[in-house]
Every structure is written in structure tokens, then in C-alpha cells.
Coordinates of C-alpha atoms and ligand atoms in Angstrom, one line a residue:
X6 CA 162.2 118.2 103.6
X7 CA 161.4 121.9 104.0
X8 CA 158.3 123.0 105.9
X9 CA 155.7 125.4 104.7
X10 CA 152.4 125.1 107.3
X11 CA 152.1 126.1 110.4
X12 CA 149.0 125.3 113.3
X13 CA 148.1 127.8 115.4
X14 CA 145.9 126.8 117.9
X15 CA 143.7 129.4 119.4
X16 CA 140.2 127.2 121.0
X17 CA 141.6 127.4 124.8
X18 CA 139.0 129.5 127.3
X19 CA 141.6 132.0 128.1
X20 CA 140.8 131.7 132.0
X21 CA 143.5 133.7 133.1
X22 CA 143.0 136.3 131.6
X23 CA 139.0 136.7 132.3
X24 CA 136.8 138.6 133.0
X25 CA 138.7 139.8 129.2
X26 CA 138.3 136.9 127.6
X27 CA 135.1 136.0 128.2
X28 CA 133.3 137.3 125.1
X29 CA 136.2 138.4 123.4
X30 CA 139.2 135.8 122.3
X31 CA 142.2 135.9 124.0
X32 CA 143.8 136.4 120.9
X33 CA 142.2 139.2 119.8
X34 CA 143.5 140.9 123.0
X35 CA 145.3 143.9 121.2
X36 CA 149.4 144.8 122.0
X37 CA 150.0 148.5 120.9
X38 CA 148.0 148.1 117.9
X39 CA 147.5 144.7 116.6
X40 CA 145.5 141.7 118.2
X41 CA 148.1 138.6 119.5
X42 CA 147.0 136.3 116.9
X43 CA 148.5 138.5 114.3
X44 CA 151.8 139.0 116.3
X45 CA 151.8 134.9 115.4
X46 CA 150.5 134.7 111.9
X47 CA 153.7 137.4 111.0
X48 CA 155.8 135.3 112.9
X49 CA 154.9 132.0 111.3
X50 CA 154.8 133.8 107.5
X51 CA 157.9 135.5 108.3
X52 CA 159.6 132.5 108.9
X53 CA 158.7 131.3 105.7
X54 CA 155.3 129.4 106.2
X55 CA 152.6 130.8 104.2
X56 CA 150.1 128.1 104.5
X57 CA 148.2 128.6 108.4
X58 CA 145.8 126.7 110.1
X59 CA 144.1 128.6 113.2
X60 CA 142.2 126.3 115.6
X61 CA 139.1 127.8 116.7
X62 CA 136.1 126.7 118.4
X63 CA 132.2 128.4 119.0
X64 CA 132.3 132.5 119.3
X65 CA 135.8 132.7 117.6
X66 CA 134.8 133.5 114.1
X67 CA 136.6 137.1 114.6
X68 CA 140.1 135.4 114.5
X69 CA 139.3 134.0 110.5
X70 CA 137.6 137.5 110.0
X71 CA 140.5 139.4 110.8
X72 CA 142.5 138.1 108.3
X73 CA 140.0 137.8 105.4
X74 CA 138.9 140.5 102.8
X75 CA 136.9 143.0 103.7
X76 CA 135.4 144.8 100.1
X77 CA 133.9 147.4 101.8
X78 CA 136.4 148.7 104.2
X79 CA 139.2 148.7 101.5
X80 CA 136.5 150.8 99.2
X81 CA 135.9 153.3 102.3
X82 CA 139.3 153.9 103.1
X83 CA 140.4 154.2 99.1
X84 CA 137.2 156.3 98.8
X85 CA 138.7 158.6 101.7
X86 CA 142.2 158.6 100.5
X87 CA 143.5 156.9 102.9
X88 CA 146.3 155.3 101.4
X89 CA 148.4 154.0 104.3
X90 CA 145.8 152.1 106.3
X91 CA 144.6 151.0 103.2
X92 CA 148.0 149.2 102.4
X93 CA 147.9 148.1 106.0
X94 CA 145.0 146.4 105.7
X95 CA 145.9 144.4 102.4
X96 CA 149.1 143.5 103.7
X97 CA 147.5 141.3 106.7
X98 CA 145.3 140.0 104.6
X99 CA 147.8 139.2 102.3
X100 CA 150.1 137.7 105.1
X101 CA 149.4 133.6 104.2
X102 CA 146.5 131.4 103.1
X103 CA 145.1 131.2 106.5
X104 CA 142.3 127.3 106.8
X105 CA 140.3 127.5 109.5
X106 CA 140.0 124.6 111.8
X107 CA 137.8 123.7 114.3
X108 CA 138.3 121.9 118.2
X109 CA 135.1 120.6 119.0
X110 CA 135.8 120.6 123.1
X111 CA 138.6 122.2 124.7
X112 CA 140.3 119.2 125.3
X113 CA 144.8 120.5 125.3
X114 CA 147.0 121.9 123.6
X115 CA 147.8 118.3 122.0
X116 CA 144.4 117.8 121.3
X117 CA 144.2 120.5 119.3
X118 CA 147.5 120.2 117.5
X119 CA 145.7 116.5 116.3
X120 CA 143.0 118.7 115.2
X121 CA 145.3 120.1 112.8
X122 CA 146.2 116.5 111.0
X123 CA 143.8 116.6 107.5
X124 CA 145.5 120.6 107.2
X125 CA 148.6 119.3 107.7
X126 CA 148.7 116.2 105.4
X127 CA 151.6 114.1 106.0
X128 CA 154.5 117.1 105.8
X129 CA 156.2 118.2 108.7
X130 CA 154.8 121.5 110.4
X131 CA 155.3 123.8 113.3
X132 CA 152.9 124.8 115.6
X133 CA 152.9 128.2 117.6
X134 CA 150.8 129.5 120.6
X135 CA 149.4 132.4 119.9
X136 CA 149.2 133.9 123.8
X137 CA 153.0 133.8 123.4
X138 CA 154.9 136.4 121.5
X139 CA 158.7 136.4 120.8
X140 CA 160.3 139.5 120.0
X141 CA 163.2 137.7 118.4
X142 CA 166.2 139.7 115.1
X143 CA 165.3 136.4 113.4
X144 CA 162.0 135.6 114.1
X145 CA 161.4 132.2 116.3
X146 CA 159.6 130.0 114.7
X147 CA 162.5 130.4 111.7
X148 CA 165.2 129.9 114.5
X149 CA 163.5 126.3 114.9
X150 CA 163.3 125.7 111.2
X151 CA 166.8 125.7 110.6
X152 CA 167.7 123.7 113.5
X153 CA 164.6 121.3 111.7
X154 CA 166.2 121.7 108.1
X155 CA 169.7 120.4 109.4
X156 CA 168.1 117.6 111.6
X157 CA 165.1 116.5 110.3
X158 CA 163.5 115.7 112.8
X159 CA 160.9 117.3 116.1
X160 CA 162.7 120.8 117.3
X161 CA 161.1 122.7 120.5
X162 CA 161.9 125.7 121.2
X163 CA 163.3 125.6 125.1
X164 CA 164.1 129.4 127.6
X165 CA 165.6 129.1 131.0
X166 CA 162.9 129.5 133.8
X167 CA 162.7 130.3 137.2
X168 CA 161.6 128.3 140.1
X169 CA 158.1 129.3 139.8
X170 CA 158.5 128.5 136.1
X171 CA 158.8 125.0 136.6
X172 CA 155.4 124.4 138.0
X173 CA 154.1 126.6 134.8
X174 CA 156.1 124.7 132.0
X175 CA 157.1 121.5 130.4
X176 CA 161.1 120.8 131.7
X177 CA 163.4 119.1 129.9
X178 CA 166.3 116.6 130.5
X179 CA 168.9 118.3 128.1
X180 CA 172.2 116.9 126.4
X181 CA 173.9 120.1 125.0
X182 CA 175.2 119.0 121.9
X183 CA 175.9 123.1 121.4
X184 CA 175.7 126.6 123.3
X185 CA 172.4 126.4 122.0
X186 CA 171.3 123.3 120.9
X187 CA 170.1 120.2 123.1
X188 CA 169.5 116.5 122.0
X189 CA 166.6 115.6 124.6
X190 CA 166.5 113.1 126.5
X191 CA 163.3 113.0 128.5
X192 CA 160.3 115.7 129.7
X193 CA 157.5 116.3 132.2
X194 CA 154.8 118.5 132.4
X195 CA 155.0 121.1 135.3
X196 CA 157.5 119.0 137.5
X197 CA 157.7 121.6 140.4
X198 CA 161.5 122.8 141.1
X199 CA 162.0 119.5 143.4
X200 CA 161.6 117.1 140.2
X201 CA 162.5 119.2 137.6
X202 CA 165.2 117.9 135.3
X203 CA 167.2 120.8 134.6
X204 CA 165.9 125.1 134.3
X205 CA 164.9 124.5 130.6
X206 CA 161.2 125.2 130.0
X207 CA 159.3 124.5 127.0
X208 CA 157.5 128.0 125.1
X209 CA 155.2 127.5 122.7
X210 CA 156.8 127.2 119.3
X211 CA 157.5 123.8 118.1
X212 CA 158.3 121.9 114.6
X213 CA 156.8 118.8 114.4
X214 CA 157.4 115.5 112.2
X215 CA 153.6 114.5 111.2
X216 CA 154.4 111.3 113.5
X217 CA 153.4 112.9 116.1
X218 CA 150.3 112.9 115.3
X219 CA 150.2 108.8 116.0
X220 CA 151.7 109.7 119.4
X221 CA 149.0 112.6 120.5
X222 CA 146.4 109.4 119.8
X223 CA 148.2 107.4 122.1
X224 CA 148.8 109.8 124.7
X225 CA 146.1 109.6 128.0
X226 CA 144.6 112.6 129.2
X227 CA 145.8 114.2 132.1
X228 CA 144.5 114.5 135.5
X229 CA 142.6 117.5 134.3
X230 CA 140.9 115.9 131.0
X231 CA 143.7 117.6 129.4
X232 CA 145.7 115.8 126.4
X233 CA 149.1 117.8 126.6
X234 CA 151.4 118.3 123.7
X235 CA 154.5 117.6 126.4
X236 CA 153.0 113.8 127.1
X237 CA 152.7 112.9 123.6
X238 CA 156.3 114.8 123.1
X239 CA 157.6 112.5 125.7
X240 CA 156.3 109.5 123.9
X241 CA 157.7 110.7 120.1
X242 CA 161.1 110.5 121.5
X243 CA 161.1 106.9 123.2
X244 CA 161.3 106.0 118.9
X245 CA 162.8 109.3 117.5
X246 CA 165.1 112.0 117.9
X247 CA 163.8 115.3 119.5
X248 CA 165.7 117.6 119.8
X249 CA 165.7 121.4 121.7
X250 CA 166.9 125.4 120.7
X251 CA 167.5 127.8 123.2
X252 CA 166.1 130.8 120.8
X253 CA 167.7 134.2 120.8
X254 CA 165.5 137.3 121.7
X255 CA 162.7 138.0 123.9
X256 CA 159.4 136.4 124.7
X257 CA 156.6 137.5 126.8
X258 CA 153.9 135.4 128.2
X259 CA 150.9 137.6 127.1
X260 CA 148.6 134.9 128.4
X261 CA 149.3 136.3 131.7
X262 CA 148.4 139.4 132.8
X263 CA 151.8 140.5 134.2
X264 CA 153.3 139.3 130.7
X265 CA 150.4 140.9 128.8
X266 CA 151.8 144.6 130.5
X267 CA 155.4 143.7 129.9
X268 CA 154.5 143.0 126.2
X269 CA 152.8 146.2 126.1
X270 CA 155.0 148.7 127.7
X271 CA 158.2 146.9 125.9
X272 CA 157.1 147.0 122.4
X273 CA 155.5 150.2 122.6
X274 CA 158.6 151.4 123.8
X275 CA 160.7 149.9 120.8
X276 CA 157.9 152.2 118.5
X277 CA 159.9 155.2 116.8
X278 CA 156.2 156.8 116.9
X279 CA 154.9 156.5 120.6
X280 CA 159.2 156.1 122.3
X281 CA 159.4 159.4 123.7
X282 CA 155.8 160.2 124.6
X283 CA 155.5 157.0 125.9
X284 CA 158.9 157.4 128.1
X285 CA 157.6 160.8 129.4
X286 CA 154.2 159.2 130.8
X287 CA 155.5 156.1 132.4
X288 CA 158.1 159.0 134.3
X289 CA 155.4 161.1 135.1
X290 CA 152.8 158.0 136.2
X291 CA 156.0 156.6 138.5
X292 CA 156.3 159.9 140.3
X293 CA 152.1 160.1 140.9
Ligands
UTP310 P1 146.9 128.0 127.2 O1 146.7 126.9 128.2 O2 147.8 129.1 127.5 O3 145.4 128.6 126.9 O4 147.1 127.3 125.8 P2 144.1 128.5 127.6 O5 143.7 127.2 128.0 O6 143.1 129.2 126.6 O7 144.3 129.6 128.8 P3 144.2 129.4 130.4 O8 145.3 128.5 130.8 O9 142.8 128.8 130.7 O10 144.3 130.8 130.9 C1 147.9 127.9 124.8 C2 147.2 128.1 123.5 O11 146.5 126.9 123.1 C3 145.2 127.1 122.8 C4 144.8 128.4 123.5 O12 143.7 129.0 122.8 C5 146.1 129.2 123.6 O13 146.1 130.0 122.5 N1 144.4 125.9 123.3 C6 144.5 125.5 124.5 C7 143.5 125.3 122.4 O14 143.5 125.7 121.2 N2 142.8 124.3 122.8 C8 142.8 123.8 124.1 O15 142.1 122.8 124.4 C9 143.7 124.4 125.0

């Protein structure tokens, strides 16, 4: 079965990264020139899924806005000749059909997956954290669709972490059945480096069969209120197959503020436009 939709949930608080994201999404937190959500919606549609569901919650409005028409902006910037921003414009609105969801209560990351279930209807579907975003020749999410396509079944998308990455991320207990790919065997949620399994961490881009679904019900919250997609992973594979990619490329964690100014700095530096300039100030602000 091929997969066409994609949830993106985006109704967390953001509190690492306030005072930023008090008023203003996370999200919508802009890297070089576009806002985080949109560095996912182009990874999701350029991996072939064109039908999006972002989950929102009360003051996040701007995140549906951003990708819907706008009459009056595209007649001011066609009045004013300006052609390119103009095609700019069209072409992220253009990017998928994007349905708006909402998550009452900031309740998890699973939580608001489930909230994601009428969108989703029955077909499987991959789901992508918009704080995260992968710099990757083929983009991520796609990486985990053709591991899904030859499988059929759940695919997460797994990076190799550090010590301190192990109290920050779901760990896995991996079977390599490749360089790359691993049948998993069991998971826990922030294990610490004494109990992790292995240096496997789990990052935010996932294709799901819609059973999981019936295991986010089941799964309790944790110790924080929390339900988390990693418990009611664990539970999907005591009755199916899950299995893992190690993705090629390069993620940053822009939920983070260190990651958010590694993002930055990195892909401005990939720009043809702003690589040189860009060069010459970080030399000049390093010898300040
Ligand atoms: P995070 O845990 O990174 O986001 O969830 P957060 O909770 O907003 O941030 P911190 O940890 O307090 O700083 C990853 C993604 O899942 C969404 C977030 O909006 C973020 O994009 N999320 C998280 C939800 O949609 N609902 C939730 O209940 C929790």
C-alpha cells in the first residue's frame, strides 16, 4: 500500500525555547528565511505526500495561515511587478492540501498523533516533528517510505546519539538486518546511558500503520501526564513488526537553542546567495 498523508503535529508549548515561544509558535521560528513548519511541510510533499494534517491548538492559527491564499498579497506583489516573490508565495501555497487539526490539551507527542486518526482514515501515514529539520540528498521522510513500501509495516527513523542523548531520546534495542536497516526489538523513553539498549535514538520522523492508533489508546500516560509516541511504539511491536532506518544526511534539533544556531549558521552557509558574506562575518565576529 503506498502512503500519501502525513501528521505534523505542532500543539506542544515550546518551553525550551521561551521566552520565543511564548506568543509566537515554535514553528514559526524562522531559519534563514522560512518558518520550521515549512522546512516540514516540503519535506513531507517532497517525499511524495501531498495530503498534511498540522496539529494545532489555541493561538496557533498562523501555522494554517501560512500556507493558505492570501488574494491580496498576491495582487500587491503582481501589482508591483514583483514576479519572483510572487511565484514564491504560490508555490508554498501550492505545496499540499494542508487539514488543520486540533489537540485540545497538550497531552504528548502520541496524544496528538491519535488526534490525527479521522485525517488519516484507515491508510498508513507518517508523521514528522516539525522542531526537527533534516537536511538530507533524499529527503527523510522519503528515506522511511521506501524502507515502508518494501516492508509494510511501522519504520522510525533512528541517528546515533551521545551519552547525553540518551536521557533526551527514545533508544532502541536494534537487530541489523543491514548497514542501515534494523528489525527492532524493544524501546524506552529516555533510558539514561546506564539502561540504554544500544546508541540508536529515535528523531522525529516516523511511518506509521493506522494500528497504532489502537495502541496510543492503550498506552498510560507517563509520569509527566504525558502519552508518548515511544510507549505506544513499544506496545505496536509486542503484535507487529517495527522496524528502524539509520537516514543519510543531517539533522538539527531546532527545538533547542544550540540546534536552532547550528541550523542557522549551516544552511545559511549552504545558500549560493548569503555563502561568502556570511563566511566573511562569522571570521570577522570570531576574531572580535
Ligand atoms: P517537543 O516535546 O519537542 O515539543 O515535541 P514541545 O513539548 O512543544 O517542546 P518543549 O519540550 O516543551 O520545549 C515535538 C513536536 O510535537 C509537538 C510540538 O509542538 C513539537 O512540534 N507536540 C508536543 C504536540 O503537538 N503536542 C504535544 O502535546 C506535545
Amino acid at each position: 500500500m503506498n502512503i500519501r498523508k502525513a501528521v505534523i503535529p505542532a500543539a506542544g508549548f515550546g518551553t525550551r525555547f521561551l521566552p520565543a515561544s511564548k506568543a509566537l509558535p515554535k514553528e514559526m521560528l524562522n531559519v534563514v528565511d522560512k518558518p520550521l513548519i515549512q522546512y516540514c511541510v516540503e519535506e513531507a510533499a517532497g517525499s511524495g505526500l501531498d495530503k498534511i494534517g498540522i496539529v494545532t491548538s489555541r493561538g496557533k492559527a498562523v501555522l494554517e495561515d501560512h500556507f493558505d491564499r492570501c488574494p491580496e498579497l498576491e495582487a500587491l506583489l503582481e501589482e508591483k511587478g514583483q514576479v519572483d516573490l510572487l511565484e514564491e508565495v504560490r508555490r508554498v501555497q501550492g505545496l499540499a492540501e494542508i487539514t488543520a487539526i486540533r489537540q485540545p490539551q497538550a497531552l504528548g507527542l502520541g496524544h496528538a498523533i491519535l488526534m490525527g486518526e479521522t485525517f488519516v482514515a484507515g491508510e498508513p501515514f507518517a508523521a514528522l516533528t516539525p522542531d526537527d529539520i533534516y537536511d538530507c540528498e533524499t529527503p527523510c521522510t522519503r528515506q522511511l517510505v521506501e524502507v515502508f513500501l518494501e516492508k509494510q509495516a511501522t519504520v522510525i527513523v533512528l541517528g546515533r546519539v551521545d551519552r547525553e542523548g540518551t536521557k533526551k531520546y527514545g533508544i532502541v534495542k536494534p537487530k541489523p538486518l543491514s548497514d542501515r536497516i534494523f528489525r527492532i526489538l524493544d524501546m524506552a523513553e529516555k533510558p539514561g546511558p546506564e539502561k540504554a539498549f544500544s546508541d540508536l535514538g529515535i528523531l522525529g520522523r516516523y511511518v506509521f500503520t493506522p494500528e497504532i492508533f489502537d495502541d496510543i489508546r492503550e498506552t498510560p500516560p507517563d509520569g509527566r501526564g504525558e502519552i508518548q509516541i515511544t510507549d505506544a511504539i513499544r506496545l505496536h511491536l509486542r503484535s507487529r513488526p517495527v522496524y528502524g532506518l539509520l537516514f543519510e544526511g543531517r539533522r538539527f534539533d531546532c527545538g533547542d537553542k544550540f540546534g536552532y544556531l547550528e541550523a542557522t549558521v549551516r544552511l545559511a552557509l549552504k545558500r549560493p546567495e548569503f555563502r561568502d558574506r556570511f563566511r566573511s562575518l562569522l571570521e570577522s565576529a570570531l576574531n572580535d
